[in-house]
Coordinates of C-alpha atoms and ligand atoms in Angstrom, one line a residue:
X1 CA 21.4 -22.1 3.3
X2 CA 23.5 -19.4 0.9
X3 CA 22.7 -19.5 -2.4
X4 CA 25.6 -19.2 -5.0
X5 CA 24.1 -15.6 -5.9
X6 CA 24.5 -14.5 -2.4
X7 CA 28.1 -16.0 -1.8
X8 CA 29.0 -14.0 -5.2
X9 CA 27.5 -11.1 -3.8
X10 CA 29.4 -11.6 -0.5
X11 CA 32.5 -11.9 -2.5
X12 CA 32.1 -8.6 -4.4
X13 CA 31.1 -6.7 -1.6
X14 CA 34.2 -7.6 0.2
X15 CA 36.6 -7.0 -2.7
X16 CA 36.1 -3.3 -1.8
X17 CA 36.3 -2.1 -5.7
X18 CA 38.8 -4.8 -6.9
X19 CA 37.8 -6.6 -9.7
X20 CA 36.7 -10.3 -9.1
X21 CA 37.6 -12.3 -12.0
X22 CA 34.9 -14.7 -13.6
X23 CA 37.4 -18.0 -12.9
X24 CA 38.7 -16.8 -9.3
X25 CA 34.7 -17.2 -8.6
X26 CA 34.5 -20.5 -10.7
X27 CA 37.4 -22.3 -9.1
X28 CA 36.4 -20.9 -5.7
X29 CA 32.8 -21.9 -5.4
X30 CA 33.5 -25.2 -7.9
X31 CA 31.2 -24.1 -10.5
X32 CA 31.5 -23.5 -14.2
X33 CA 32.3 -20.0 -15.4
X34 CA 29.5 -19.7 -17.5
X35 CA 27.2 -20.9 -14.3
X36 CA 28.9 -17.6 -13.0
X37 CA 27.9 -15.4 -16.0
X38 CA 24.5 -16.4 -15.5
X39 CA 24.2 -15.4 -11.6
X40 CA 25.7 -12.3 -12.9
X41 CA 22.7 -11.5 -15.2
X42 CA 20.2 -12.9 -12.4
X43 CA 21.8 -10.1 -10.3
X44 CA 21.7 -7.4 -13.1
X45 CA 17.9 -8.2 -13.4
X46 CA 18.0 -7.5 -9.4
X47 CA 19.6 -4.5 -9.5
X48 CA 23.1 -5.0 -8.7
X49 CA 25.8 -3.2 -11.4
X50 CA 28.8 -4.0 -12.6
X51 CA 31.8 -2.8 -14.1
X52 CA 33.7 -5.7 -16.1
X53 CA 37.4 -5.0 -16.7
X54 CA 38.9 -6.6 -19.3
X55 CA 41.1 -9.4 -18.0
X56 CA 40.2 -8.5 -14.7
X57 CA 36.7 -9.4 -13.8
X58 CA 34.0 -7.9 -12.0
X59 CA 34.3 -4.6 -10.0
X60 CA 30.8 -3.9 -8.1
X61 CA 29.3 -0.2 -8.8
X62 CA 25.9 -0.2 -8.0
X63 CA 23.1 -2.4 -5.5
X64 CA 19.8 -2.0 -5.2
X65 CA 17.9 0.6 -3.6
X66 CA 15.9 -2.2 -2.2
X67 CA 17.4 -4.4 1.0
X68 CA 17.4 -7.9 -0.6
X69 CA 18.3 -11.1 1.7
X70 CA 21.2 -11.8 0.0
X71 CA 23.1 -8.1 1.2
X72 CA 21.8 -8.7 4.5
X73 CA 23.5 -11.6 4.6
X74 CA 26.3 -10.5 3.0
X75 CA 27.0 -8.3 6.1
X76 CA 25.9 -10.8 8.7
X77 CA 27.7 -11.8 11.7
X78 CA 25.1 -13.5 13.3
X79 CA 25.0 -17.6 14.6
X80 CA 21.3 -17.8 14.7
X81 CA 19.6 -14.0 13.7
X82 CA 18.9 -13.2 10.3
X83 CA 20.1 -17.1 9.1
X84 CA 16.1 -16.8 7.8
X85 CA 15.1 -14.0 6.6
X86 CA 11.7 -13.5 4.9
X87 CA 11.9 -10.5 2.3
X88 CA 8.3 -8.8 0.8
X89 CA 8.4 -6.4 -1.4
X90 CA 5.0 -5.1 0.5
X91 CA 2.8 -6.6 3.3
X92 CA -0.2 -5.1 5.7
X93 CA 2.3 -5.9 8.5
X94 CA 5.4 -7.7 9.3
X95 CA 4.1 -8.4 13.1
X96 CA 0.8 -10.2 10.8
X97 CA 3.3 -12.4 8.7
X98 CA 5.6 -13.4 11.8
X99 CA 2.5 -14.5 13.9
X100 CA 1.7 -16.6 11.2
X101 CA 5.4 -18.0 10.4
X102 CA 5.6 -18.3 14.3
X103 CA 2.7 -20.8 14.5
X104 CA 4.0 -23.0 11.4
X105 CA 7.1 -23.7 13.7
X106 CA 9.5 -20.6 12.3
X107 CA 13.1 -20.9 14.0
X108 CA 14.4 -18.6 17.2
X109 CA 15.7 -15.7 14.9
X110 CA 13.9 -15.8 11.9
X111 CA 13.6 -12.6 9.9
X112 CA 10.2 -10.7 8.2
X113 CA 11.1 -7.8 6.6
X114 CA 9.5 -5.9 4.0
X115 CA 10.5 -2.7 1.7
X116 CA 6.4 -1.1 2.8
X117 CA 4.1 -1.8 4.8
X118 CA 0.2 -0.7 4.6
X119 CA -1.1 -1.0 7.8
X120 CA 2.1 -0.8 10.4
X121 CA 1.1 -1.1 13.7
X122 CA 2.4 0.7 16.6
X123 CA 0.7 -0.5 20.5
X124 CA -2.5 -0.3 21.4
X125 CA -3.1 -0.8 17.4
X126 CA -2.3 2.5 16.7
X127 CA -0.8 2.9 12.8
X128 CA 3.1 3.2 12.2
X129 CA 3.8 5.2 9.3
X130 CA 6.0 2.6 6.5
X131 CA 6.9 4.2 3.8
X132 CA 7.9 2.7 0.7
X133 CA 12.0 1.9 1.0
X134 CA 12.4 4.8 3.3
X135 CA 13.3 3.1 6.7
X136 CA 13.6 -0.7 7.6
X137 CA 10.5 -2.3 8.9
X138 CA 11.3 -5.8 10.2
X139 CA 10.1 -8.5 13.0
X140 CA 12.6 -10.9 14.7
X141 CA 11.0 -13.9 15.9
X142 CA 12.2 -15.3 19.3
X143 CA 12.0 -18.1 21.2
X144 CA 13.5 -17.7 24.5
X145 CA 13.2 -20.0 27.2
X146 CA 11.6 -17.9 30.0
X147 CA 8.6 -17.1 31.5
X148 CA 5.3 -15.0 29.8
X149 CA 5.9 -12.7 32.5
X150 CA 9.5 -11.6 31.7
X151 CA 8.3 -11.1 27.9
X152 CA 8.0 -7.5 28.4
X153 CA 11.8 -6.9 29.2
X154 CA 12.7 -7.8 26.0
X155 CA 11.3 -4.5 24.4
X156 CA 14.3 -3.1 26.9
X157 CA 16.5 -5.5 25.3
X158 CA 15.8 -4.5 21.9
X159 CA 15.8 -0.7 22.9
X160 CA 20.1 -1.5 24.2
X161 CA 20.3 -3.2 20.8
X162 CA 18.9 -0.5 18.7
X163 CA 20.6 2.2 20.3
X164 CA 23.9 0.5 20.4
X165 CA 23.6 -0.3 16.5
X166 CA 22.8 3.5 16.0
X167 CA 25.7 4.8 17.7
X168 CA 27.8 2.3 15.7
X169 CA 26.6 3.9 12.0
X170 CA 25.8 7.4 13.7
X171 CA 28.9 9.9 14.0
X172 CA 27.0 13.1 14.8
X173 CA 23.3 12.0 16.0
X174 CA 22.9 10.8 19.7
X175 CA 20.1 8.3 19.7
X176 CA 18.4 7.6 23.0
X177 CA 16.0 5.7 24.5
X178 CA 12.9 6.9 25.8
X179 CA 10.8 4.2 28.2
X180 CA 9.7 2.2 27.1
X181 CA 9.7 1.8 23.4
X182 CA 10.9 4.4 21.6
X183 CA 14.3 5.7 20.5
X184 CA 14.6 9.2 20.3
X185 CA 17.4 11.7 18.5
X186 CA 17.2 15.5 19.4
X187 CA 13.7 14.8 21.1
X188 CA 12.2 13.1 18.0
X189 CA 11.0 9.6 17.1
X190 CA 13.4 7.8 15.5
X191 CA 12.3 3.9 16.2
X192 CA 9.6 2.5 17.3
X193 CA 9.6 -1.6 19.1
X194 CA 6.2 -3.2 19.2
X195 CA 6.9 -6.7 21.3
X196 CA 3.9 -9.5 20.9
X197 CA 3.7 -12.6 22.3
X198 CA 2.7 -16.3 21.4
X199 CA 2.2 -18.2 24.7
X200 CA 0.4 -20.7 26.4
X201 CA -0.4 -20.9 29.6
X202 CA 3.2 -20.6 31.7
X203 CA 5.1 -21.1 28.3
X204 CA 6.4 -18.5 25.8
X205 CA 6.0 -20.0 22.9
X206 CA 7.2 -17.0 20.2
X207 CA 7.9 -13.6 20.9
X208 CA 7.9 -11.4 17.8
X209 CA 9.8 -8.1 18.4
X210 CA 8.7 -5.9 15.4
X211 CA 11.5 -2.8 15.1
X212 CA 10.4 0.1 12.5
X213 CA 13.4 2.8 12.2
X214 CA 13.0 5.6 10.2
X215 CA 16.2 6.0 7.7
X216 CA 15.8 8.4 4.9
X217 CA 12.3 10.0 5.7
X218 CA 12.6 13.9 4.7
X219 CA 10.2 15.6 6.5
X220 CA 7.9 16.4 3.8
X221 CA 7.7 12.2 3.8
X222 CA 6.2 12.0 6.9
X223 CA 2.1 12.9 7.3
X224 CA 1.8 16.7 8.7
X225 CA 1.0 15.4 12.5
X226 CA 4.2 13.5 12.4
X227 CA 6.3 16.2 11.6
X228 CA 7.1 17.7 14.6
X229 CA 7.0 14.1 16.6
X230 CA 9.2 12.0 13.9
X231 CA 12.5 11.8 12.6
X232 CA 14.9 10.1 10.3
X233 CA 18.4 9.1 10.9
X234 CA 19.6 11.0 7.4
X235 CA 17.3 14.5 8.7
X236 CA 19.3 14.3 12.1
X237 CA 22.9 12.8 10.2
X238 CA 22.7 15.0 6.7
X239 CA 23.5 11.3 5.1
X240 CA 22.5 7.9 3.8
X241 CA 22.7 5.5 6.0
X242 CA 23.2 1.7 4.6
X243 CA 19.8 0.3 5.0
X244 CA 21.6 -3.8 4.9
X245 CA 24.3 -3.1 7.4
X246 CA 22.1 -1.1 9.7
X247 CA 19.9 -4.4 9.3
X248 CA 22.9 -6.6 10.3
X249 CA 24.2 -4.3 12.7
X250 CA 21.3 -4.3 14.8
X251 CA 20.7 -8.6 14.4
X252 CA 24.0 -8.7 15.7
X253 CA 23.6 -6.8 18.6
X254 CA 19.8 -8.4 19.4
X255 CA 21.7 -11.9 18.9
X256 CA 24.2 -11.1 21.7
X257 CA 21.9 -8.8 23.9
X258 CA 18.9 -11.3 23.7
X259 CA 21.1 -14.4 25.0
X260 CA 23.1 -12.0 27.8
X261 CA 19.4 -11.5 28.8
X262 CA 18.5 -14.9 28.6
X263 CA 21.4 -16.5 30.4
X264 CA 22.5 -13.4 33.1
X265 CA 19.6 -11.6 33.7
X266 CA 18.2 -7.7 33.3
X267 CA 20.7 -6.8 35.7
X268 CA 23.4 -5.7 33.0
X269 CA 21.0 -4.9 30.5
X270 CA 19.3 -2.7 33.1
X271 CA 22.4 -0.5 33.5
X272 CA 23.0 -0.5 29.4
X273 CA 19.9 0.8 29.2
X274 CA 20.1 3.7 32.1
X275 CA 23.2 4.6 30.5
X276 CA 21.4 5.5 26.6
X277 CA 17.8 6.3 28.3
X278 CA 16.8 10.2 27.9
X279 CA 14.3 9.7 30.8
X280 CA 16.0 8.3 34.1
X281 CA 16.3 11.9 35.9
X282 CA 13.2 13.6 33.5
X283 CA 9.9 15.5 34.6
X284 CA 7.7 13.3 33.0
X285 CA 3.5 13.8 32.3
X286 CA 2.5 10.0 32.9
X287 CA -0.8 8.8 31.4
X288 CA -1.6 4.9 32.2
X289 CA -4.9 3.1 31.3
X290 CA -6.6 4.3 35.0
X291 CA -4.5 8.2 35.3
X292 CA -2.6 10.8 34.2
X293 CA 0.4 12.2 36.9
X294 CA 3.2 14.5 37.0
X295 CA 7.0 12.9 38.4
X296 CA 10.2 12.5 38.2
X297 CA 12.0 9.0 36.4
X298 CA 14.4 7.9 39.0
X299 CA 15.0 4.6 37.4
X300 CA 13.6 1.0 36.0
X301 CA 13.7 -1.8 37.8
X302 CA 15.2 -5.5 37.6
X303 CA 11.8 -6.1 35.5
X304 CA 11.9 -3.5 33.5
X305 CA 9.4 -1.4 35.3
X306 CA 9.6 2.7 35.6
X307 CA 9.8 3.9 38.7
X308 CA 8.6 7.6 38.9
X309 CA 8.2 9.9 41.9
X310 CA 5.0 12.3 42.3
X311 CA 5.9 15.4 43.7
X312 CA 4.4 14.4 47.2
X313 CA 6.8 11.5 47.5
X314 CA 5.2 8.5 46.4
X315 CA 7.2 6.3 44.5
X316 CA 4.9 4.7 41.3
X317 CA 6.0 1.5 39.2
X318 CA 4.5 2.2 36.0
X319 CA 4.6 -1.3 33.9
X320 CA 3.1 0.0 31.0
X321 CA 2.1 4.0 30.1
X322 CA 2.4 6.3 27.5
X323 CA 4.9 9.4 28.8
X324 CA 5.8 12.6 27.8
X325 CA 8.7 14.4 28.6
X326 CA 7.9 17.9 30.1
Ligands
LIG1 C1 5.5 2.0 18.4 O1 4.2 2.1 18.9 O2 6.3 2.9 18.4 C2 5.8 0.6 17.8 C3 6.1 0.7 16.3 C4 6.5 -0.6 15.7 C5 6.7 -0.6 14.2 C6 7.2 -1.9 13.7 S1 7.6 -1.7 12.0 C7 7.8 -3.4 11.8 C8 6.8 -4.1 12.7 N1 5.6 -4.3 11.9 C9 4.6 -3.6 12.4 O3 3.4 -3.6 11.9 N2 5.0 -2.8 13.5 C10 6.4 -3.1 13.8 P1 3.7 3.3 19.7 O4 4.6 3.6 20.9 O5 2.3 3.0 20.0 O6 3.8 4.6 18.8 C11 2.9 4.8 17.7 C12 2.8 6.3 17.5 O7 4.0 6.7 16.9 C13 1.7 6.7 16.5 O8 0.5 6.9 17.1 C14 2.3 8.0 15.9 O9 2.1 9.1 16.7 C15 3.8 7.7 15.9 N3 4.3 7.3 14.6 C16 3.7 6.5 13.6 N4 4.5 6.2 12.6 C17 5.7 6.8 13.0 C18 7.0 6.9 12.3 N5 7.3 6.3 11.2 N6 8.0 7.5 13.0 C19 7.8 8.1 14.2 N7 6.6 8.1 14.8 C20 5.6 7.4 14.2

């Protein structure tokens, strides 16, 4: 449910710099004014500033530097995604709280997001660098009605979503995708996906799709052997970017990406994501669990699966591989 703070928060974003008088608020949400005044201070307390203009109410000057539920929501245009959202100020990882939300019955959509995490995960547990209020580390919590086997599409999905959010905010950085997980701009990391399952036996019973994007990492943020591997989207921009819209941005797009997936199949999603990939038509060094082999990407499948050709011919399906772009 919005609270009162978040609907007067909603308001004064909306008002684009015009004041919001005290009574317009009262009479609109049927509250007394001095029941405004006090969410007022609550949201001082929180961070938010405020001009007041005499006779004119409340002009908005100032949020917080932190990405609170209530400006998430404030940009929202989501049915289902981000209708819960779960805000830490710092966890060991967002994947650990959603596995745990997940079991106690959490709802198709529901949102973990914290401002730092201490021990991000990437696969194979390797760590993902969090830093404190420097990118946006979240996990979506799904529930779709399809088999274990197709869970591993869905880290495709989310790659279409991220990209296509990106490109919304973005005006000078490309951002593309590189199979299977990563998004890249100029050849550097600029999101990591990390999709984990709940399931029993031929049922999917939660799949929590944990996103990390990097947003306003400089490069002396990021540990020395990241450096040359990692990026953030204000390096590759020159700018800010708005932590809570990016946030909504990207639910909206997973919302309507997730269901097309859901309800049509990878087919369309396939060619979104040929379309934004960096790989389909690479030289690529592939390393799975059993090899390591040199090929060209000539495309995914309808299951998501990379299909790469060795220089003798053979056609590979990787399912799941680290790769390297030569
Ligand atoms: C990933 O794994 O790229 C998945 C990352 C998922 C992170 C999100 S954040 C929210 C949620 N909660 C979590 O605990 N995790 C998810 P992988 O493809 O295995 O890549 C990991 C590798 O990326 C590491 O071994 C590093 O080389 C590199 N790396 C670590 N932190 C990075 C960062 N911030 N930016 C770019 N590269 C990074």
């Amino acid at each position: 449910m919005t609270s009162m703070k978040d609907k007067i928060v909603k308001k004064l974003l909306a008002s684009n710099g015009e004041a919001v008088s005290g009574q317009q608020l009262a009479d609109e949400f049927n509250v007394s004014r001095t029941a405004i005044w006090k969410h007022m201070k609550t949201l001082q307390e929180e961070g938010y500033s405020f001009e007041t203009i005499k006779k004119k109410g409340y002009v908005l000057t100032g949020v917080p530097n932190t990405v609170t539920a209530a400006q998430i929501k404030a940009e929202l245009q989501t049915e289902q995604f981000g209708q819960d959202i779960y805000y830490y100020d710092v966890v060991d990882s967002t994947q650990n709280i959603a596995h745990r939300l997940a079991q106690d019955g959490a709802k198709h959509g529901t949102v973990v997001i914290s401002e730092e995490q201490t021990a991000g995960k990437g696969r194979l547990m390797r760590p993902w660098e969090s830093t404190r209020q420097k990118g946006i580390w979240l996990t979506v919590i799904l529930r779709p009605d399809v088999p274990p086997h197709r869970a591993p599409q869905f880290t495709l999905v989310t790659a279409v979503a991220v990209v296509q959010a990106l490109q919304e905010l973005l005006v000078q950085a490309k951002p593309q995708i590189k199979w299977p997980n990563d998004v890249l701009i100029n050849g550097k990391k600029c999101t990591g996906i990390l999709t984990e399952m709940q399931a029993e036996s031929d049922v999917i019973q939660a799949l929590l799709i944990g996103i990390g994007i990097n947003v306003s990492q400089s490069e002396a943020d990021f540990p020395k052997e990241l450096q040359s591997i990692a990026t953030s989207l204000k390096l590759e921009e020159g700018i800010d970017i708005d932590r809570s819209k990016l946030i909504a941005t990207l639910l909206h797009k997973l919302e309507i990406y997730t269901a097309l997936y859901v309800t049509d199949g990878f087919d369309q999603i396939r060619k979104l994501w040929e379309t934004n990939s960096c790989t389909i038509g690479q030289r690529l060094e592939v390393t799975t669990a059993r090899e390591t082999f040199i090929g060209e990407a000539i495309g995914i499948t309808n299951d998501g699966v990379l299909r790469v050709q060795k220089d003798d011919g053979e056609v590979k399906e990787i399912y799941t591989a680290d790769i390297k772009i030569l």
